[in-house]
PDB file of C-alpha atoms in Angstrom:
ATOM      1  CA  UNK A  77      80.244 161.567   9.412  1.00 66.00           C
ATOM      2  CA  UNK A  78      81.088 158.097   8.133  1.00 89.00           C
ATOM      3  CA  UNK A  79      84.571 158.160   9.678  1.00 96.00           C
ATOM      4  CA  UNK A  80      83.344 156.893  13.042  1.00 96.00           C
ATOM      5  CA  UNK A  81      81.545 153.970  11.385  1.00 97.00           C
ATOM      6  CA  UNK A  82      84.717 153.085   9.458  1.00 97.00           C
ATOM      7  CA  UNK A  83      86.756 153.303  12.647  1.00 98.00           C
ATOM      8  CA  UNK A  84      84.268 151.121  14.550  1.00 98.00           C
ATOM      9  CA  UNK A  85      84.209 148.532  11.742  1.00 98.00           C
ATOM     10  CA  UNK A  86      88.012 148.390  11.696  1.00 98.00           C
ATOM     11  CA  UNK A  87      88.070 148.110  15.483  1.00 98.00           C
ATOM     12  CA  UNK A  88      85.621 145.210  15.392  1.00 98.00           C
ATOM     13  CA  UNK A  89      87.642 143.400  12.728  1.00 98.00           C
ATOM     14  CA  UNK A  90      90.851 143.916  14.689  1.00 98.00           C
ATOM     15  CA  UNK A  91      89.271 142.589  17.880  1.00 98.00           C
ATOM     16  CA  UNK A  92      87.747 139.636  15.993  1.00 98.00           C
ATOM     17  CA  UNK A  93      91.112 138.662  14.460  1.00 97.00           C
ATOM     18  CA  UNK A  94      93.096 135.800  15.939  1.00 96.00           C
ATOM     19  CA  UNK A  95      95.164 137.191  18.838  1.00 96.00           C
ATOM     20  CA  UNK A  96      93.317 140.507  18.544  1.00 96.00           C
ATOM     21  CA  UNK A  97      92.914 142.761  21.586  1.00 97.00           C
ATOM     22  CA  UNK A  98      90.320 142.010  24.272  1.00 95.00           C
ATOM     23  CA  UNK A  99      89.540 145.660  24.875  1.00 96.00           C
ATOM     24  CA  UNK A 100      89.521 148.898  22.922  1.00 97.00           C
ATOM     25  CA  UNK A 101      88.320 152.456  23.288  1.00 97.00           C
ATOM     26  CA  UNK A 102      86.813 154.702  20.656  1.00 97.00           C
ATOM     27  CA  UNK A 103      86.026 158.371  21.063  1.00 95.00           C
ATOM     28  CA  UNK A 104      83.222 160.248  19.357  1.00 94.00           C
ATOM     29  CA  UNK A 105      83.526 163.960  19.994  1.00 91.00           C
ATOM     30  CA  UNK A 106      81.070 166.758  19.291  1.00 86.00           C
ATOM     31  CA  UNK A 107      78.587 166.260  22.135  1.00 86.00           C
ATOM     32  CA  UNK A 108      79.214 169.650  23.788  1.00 84.00           C
ATOM     33  CA  UNK A 109      75.896 171.141  22.675  1.00 84.00           C
ATOM     34  CA  UNK A 110      75.690 174.670  24.025  1.00 86.00           C
ATOM     35  CA  UNK A 111      73.496 175.735  21.110  1.00 88.00           C
ATOM     36  CA  UNK A 112      71.051 174.158  18.602  1.00 86.00           C
ATOM     37  CA  UNK A 113      71.050 170.962  20.628  1.00 87.00           C
ATOM     38  CA  UNK A 114      68.082 169.164  19.064  1.00 90.00           C
ATOM     39  CA  UNK A 115      69.480 168.963  15.525  1.00 89.00           C
ATOM     40  CA  UNK A 116      73.049 168.356  16.686  1.00 88.00           C
ATOM     41  CA  UNK A 117      72.036 165.511  18.995  1.00 91.00           C
ATOM     42  CA  UNK A 118      69.988 163.880  16.262  1.00 93.00           C
ATOM     43  CA  UNK A 119      73.134 163.763  14.094  1.00 93.00           C
ATOM     44  CA  UNK A 120      75.343 162.559  16.948  1.00 93.00           C
ATOM     45  CA  UNK A 121      72.982 159.759  18.014  1.00 94.00           C
ATOM     46  CA  UNK A 122      72.649 158.637  14.395  1.00 96.00           C
ATOM     47  CA  UNK A 123      76.435 158.602  14.090  1.00 96.00           C
ATOM     48  CA  UNK A 124      76.758 156.630  17.339  1.00 97.00           C
ATOM     49  CA  UNK A 125      74.067 154.164  16.258  1.00 97.00           C
ATOM     50  CA  UNK A 126      75.766 153.574  12.912  1.00 97.00           C
ATOM     51  CA  UNK A 127      79.110 153.151  14.653  1.00 97.00           C
ATOM     52  CA  UNK A 128      77.757 150.505  17.019  1.00 98.00           C
ATOM     53  CA  UNK A 129      76.197 148.669  14.066  1.00 98.00           C
ATOM     54  CA  UNK A 130      79.570 148.760  12.290  1.00 98.00           C
ATOM     55  CA  UNK A 131      81.371 147.505  15.386  1.00 98.00           C
ATOM     56  CA  UNK A 132      78.894 144.643  15.612  1.00 98.00           C
ATOM     57  CA  UNK A 133      79.485 143.835  11.950  1.00 98.00           C
ATOM     58  CA  UNK A 134      83.266 143.824  12.442  1.00 98.00           C
ATOM     59  CA  UNK A 135      83.085 141.653  15.539  1.00 98.00           C
ATOM     60  CA  UNK A 136      80.942 139.083  13.707  1.00 98.00           C
ATOM     61  CA  UNK A 137      80.147 136.176  16.057  1.00 97.00           C
ATOM     62  CA  UNK A 138      82.290 137.733  18.826  1.00 97.00           C
ATOM     63  CA  UNK A 139      79.491 140.281  19.352  1.00 98.00           C
ATOM     64  CA  UNK A 140      77.708 137.748  21.573  1.00 97.00           C
ATOM     65  CA  UNK A 141      80.621 138.050  24.058  1.00 97.00           C
ATOM     66  CA  UNK A 142      80.958 141.826  23.838  1.00 98.00           C
ATOM     67  CA  UNK A 143      80.160 144.657  26.230  1.00 98.00           C
ATOM     68  CA  UNK A 144      80.117 148.219  24.913  1.00 98.00           C
ATOM     69  CA  UNK A 145      80.211 151.005  27.490  1.00 97.00           C
ATOM     70  CA  UNK A 146      79.025 154.407  26.282  1.00 97.00           C
ATOM     71  CA  UNK A 147      79.971 157.120  28.745  1.00 95.00           C
ATOM     72  CA  UNK A 148      80.660 160.829  28.989  1.00 89.00           C
ATOM     73  CA  UNK A 149      82.842 162.819  31.341  1.00 83.00           C
ATOM     74  CA  UNK A 150      80.282 165.515  32.106  1.00 82.00           C
ATOM     75  CA  UNK A 151      76.571 166.066  32.408  1.00 86.00           C
ATOM     76  CA  UNK A 152      74.304 168.735  30.993  1.00 85.00           C
ATOM     77  CA  UNK A 153      71.847 171.089  32.610  1.00 87.00           C
ATOM     78  CA  UNK A 154      68.207 170.030  32.485  1.00 89.00           C
ATOM     79  CA  UNK A 155      66.816 173.285  31.082  1.00 88.00           C
ATOM     80  CA  UNK A 156      67.801 174.757  27.731  1.00 85.00           C
ATOM     81  CA  UNK A 157      69.766 177.972  27.606  1.00 88.00           C
ATOM     82  CA  UNK A 158      68.889 180.937  25.374  1.00 90.00           C
ATOM     83  CA  UNK A 159      70.558 179.434  22.269  1.00 90.00           C
ATOM     84  CA  UNK A 160      68.627 176.158  22.276  1.00 87.00           C
ATOM     85  CA  UNK A 161      71.360 174.142  23.955  1.00 85.00           C
ATOM     86  CA  UNK A 162      72.353 173.127  27.447  1.00 87.00           C
ATOM     87  CA  UNK A 163      75.329 173.996  29.574  1.00 88.00           C
ATOM     88  CA  UNK A 164      77.675 171.781  31.544  1.00 91.00           C
ATOM     89  CA  UNK A 165      75.936 170.049  34.416  1.00 90.00           C
ATOM     90  CA  UNK A 166      76.583 167.490  37.096  1.00 90.00           C
ATOM     91  CA  UNK A 167      75.131 164.081  36.285  1.00 90.00           C
ATOM     92  CA  UNK A 168      74.674 162.165  33.080  1.00 90.00           C
ATOM     93  CA  UNK A 169      73.909 158.635  31.984  1.00 90.00           C
ATOM     94  CA  UNK A 170      75.827 155.505  31.077  1.00 93.00           C
ATOM     95  CA  UNK A 171      74.700 153.108  28.367  1.00 95.00           C
ATOM     96  CA  UNK A 172      75.674 149.444  28.137  1.00 97.00           C
ATOM     97  CA  UNK A 173      75.082 147.359  25.047  1.00 97.00           C
ATOM     98  CA  UNK A 174      76.503 144.298  23.352  1.00 97.00           C
ATOM     99  CA  UNK A 175      75.652 140.650  23.088  1.00 97.00           C
ATOM    100  CA  UNK A 176      76.955 139.851  26.578  1.00 98.00           C
ATOM    101  CA  UNK A 177      74.789 142.485  28.272  1.00 97.00           C
ATOM    102  CA  UNK A 178      71.609 141.490  30.044  1.00 95.00           C
ATOM    103  CA  UNK A 179      69.801 144.420  28.488  1.00 91.00           C
ATOM    104  CA  UNK A 180      66.342 145.746  27.928  1.00 92.00           C
ATOM    105  CA  UNK A 181      66.098 147.586  31.223  1.00 90.00           C
ATOM    106  CA  UNK A 182      66.971 150.798  32.984  1.00 89.00           C
ATOM    107  CA  UNK A 183      69.052 150.375  36.123  1.00 91.00           C
ATOM    108  CA  UNK A 184      69.901 152.750  38.898  1.00 89.00           C
ATOM    109  CA  UNK A 185      67.805 155.366  40.619  1.00 90.00           C
ATOM    110  CA  UNK A 186      65.816 157.894  38.609  1.00 90.00           C
ATOM    111  CA  UNK A 187      65.257 161.019  40.722  1.00 90.00           C
ATOM    112  CA  UNK A 188      63.120 162.750  38.111  1.00 89.00           C
ATOM    113  CA  UNK A 189      63.254 166.180  36.563  1.00 91.00           C
ATOM    114  CA  UNK A 190      61.011 168.200  38.844  1.00 93.00           C
ATOM    115  CA  UNK A 191      62.695 171.318  40.186  1.00 91.00           C
ATOM    116  CA  UNK A 192      62.803 169.985  43.765  1.00 94.00           C
ATOM    117  CA  UNK A 193      64.648 166.837  42.575  1.00 94.00           C
ATOM    118  CA  UNK A 194      67.357 168.673  40.630  1.00 94.00           C
ATOM    119  CA  UNK A 195      70.826 169.218  42.032  1.00 93.00           C
ATOM    120  CA  UNK A 196      71.220 172.928  42.797  1.00 93.00           C
ATOM    121  CA  UNK A 197      67.904 173.459  41.024  1.00 91.00           C
ATOM    122  CA  UNK A 198      69.441 172.995  37.560  1.00 91.00           C
ATOM    123  CA  UNK A 199      71.160 169.625  37.110  1.00 92.00           C
ATOM    124  CA  UNK A 200      70.138 166.001  37.056  1.00 90.00           C
ATOM    125  CA  UNK A 201      71.006 164.661  40.501  1.00 91.00           C
ATOM    126  CA  UNK A 202      73.823 162.111  40.613  1.00 91.00           C
ATOM    127  CA  UNK A 203      72.623 158.831  42.120  1.00 92.00           C
ATOM    128  CA  UNK A 204      75.684 156.637  41.596  1.00 92.00           C
ATOM    129  CA  UNK A 205      79.272 156.766  40.451  1.00 93.00           C
ATOM    130  CA  UNK A 206      79.892 155.667  36.856  1.00 94.00           C
ATOM    131  CA  UNK A 207      82.939 153.752  38.085  1.00 95.00           C
ATOM    132  CA  UNK A 208      80.644 151.512  40.185  1.00 96.00           C
ATOM    133  CA  UNK A 209      78.904 150.314  37.026  1.00 96.00           C
ATOM    134  CA  UNK A 210      82.121 149.895  35.054  1.00 97.00           C
ATOM    135  CA  UNK A 211      83.595 147.947  37.989  1.00 97.00           C
ATOM    136  CA  UNK A 212      80.561 145.637  37.940  1.00 97.00           C
ATOM    137  CA  UNK A 213      81.049 145.051  34.206  1.00 97.00           C
ATOM    138  CA  UNK A 214      84.743 144.246  34.720  1.00 97.00           C
ATOM    139  CA  UNK A 215      84.040 141.936  37.639  1.00 97.00           C
ATOM    140  CA  UNK A 216      81.240 140.042  35.915  1.00 97.00           C
ATOM    141  CA  UNK A 217      82.516 140.009  32.328  1.00 97.00           C
ATOM    142  CA  UNK A 218      86.206 139.381  32.934  1.00 96.00           C
ATOM    143  CA  UNK A 219      85.691 137.621  36.284  1.00 96.00           C
ATOM    144  CA  UNK A 220      88.014 139.999  38.106  1.00 97.00           C
ATOM    145  CA  UNK A 221      88.412 139.682  41.846  1.00 96.00           C
ATOM    146  CA  UNK A 222      87.575 142.383  44.362  1.00 94.00           C
ATOM    147  CA  UNK A 223      91.308 143.081  44.794  1.00 96.00           C
ATOM    148  CA  UNK A 224      91.694 143.443  41.011  1.00 97.00           C
ATOM    149  CA  UNK A 225      88.846 145.938  40.995  1.00 97.00           C
ATOM    150  CA  UNK A 226      90.401 147.810  43.942  1.00 97.00           C
ATOM    151  CA  UNK A 227      93.605 148.197  41.915  1.00 97.00           C
ATOM    152  CA  UNK A 228      91.629 149.759  39.081  1.00 97.00           C
ATOM    153  CA  UNK A 229      89.150 151.817  41.101  1.00 97.00           C
ATOM    154  CA  UNK A 230      90.420 152.327  44.672  1.00 96.00           C
ATOM    155  CA  UNK A 231      87.667 153.141  47.167  1.00 94.00           C
ATOM    156  CA  UNK A 232      84.844 152.402  44.699  1.00 95.00           C
ATOM    157  CA  UNK A 233      82.075 150.025  45.700  1.00 92.00           C
ATOM    158  CA  UNK A 234      81.131 147.644  42.881  1.00 94.00           C
ATOM    159  CA  UNK A 235      77.491 148.035  41.870  1.00 93.00           C
ATOM    160  CA  UNK A 236      75.588 144.959  43.012  1.00 92.00           C
ATOM    161  CA  UNK A 237      73.454 144.448  39.892  1.00 92.00           C
ATOM    162  CA  UNK A 238      73.440 141.634  37.359  1.00 94.00           C
ATOM    163  CA  UNK A 239      74.703 143.234  34.139  1.00 95.00           C
ATOM    164  CA  UNK A 240      76.277 140.392  32.179  1.00 96.00           C
ATOM    165  CA  UNK A 241      74.317 137.400  30.934  1.00 95.00           C
ATOM    166  CA  UNK A 242      75.099 134.195  32.769  1.00 78.00           C
TER     167      UNK A 242
END
C-alpha cells in the first residue's frame, strides 16, 4: 500500500533535482472494481491521495509549477452489478491538480445520471475527449504551439478553457 507513496516521493525528488526530468508518469493499478467496489475504492482513493501528497513533498517548491493529470483508460457503468461493483463502461472523468492548476472547479459538461441521459441506458455519456483537456494543459503549461499539439494529438481540438494559472 505504501509502495505508491514511496514511488511518488522518489519521483518528486528526481524531478526536483537539478537537471531532473520535466515530465514523468506513474501508474496505480487496481481500479478495475467488478465486485465490492465501495471498500476497494476507499482504499484506492486513499492510496492515490497519499501518493499525491508524497509527490508534492518530493517536489518541494517546484509543486507551484506542477500539473498532475489523473486519468483512466476506461469508464464504468453507472449502476452496480450483482456483486457490488461496476462493469466496464464508456465515459469517465479526468482530474487535474498541482500548484500550477487553476483549480477549485468542475469543468466540462455534466449530463447527469438519469436513465434518459445515460449512453445506451447504462453508461455515463461522454461529453469531451480526454485528449482535448490534456492538449490544453500542454499548450498552456508548456506553451506549445498548435502545430506542436497537432503532432502529439492529430485531429484533436484543444479545449478552450483556462486550466493553468497565469
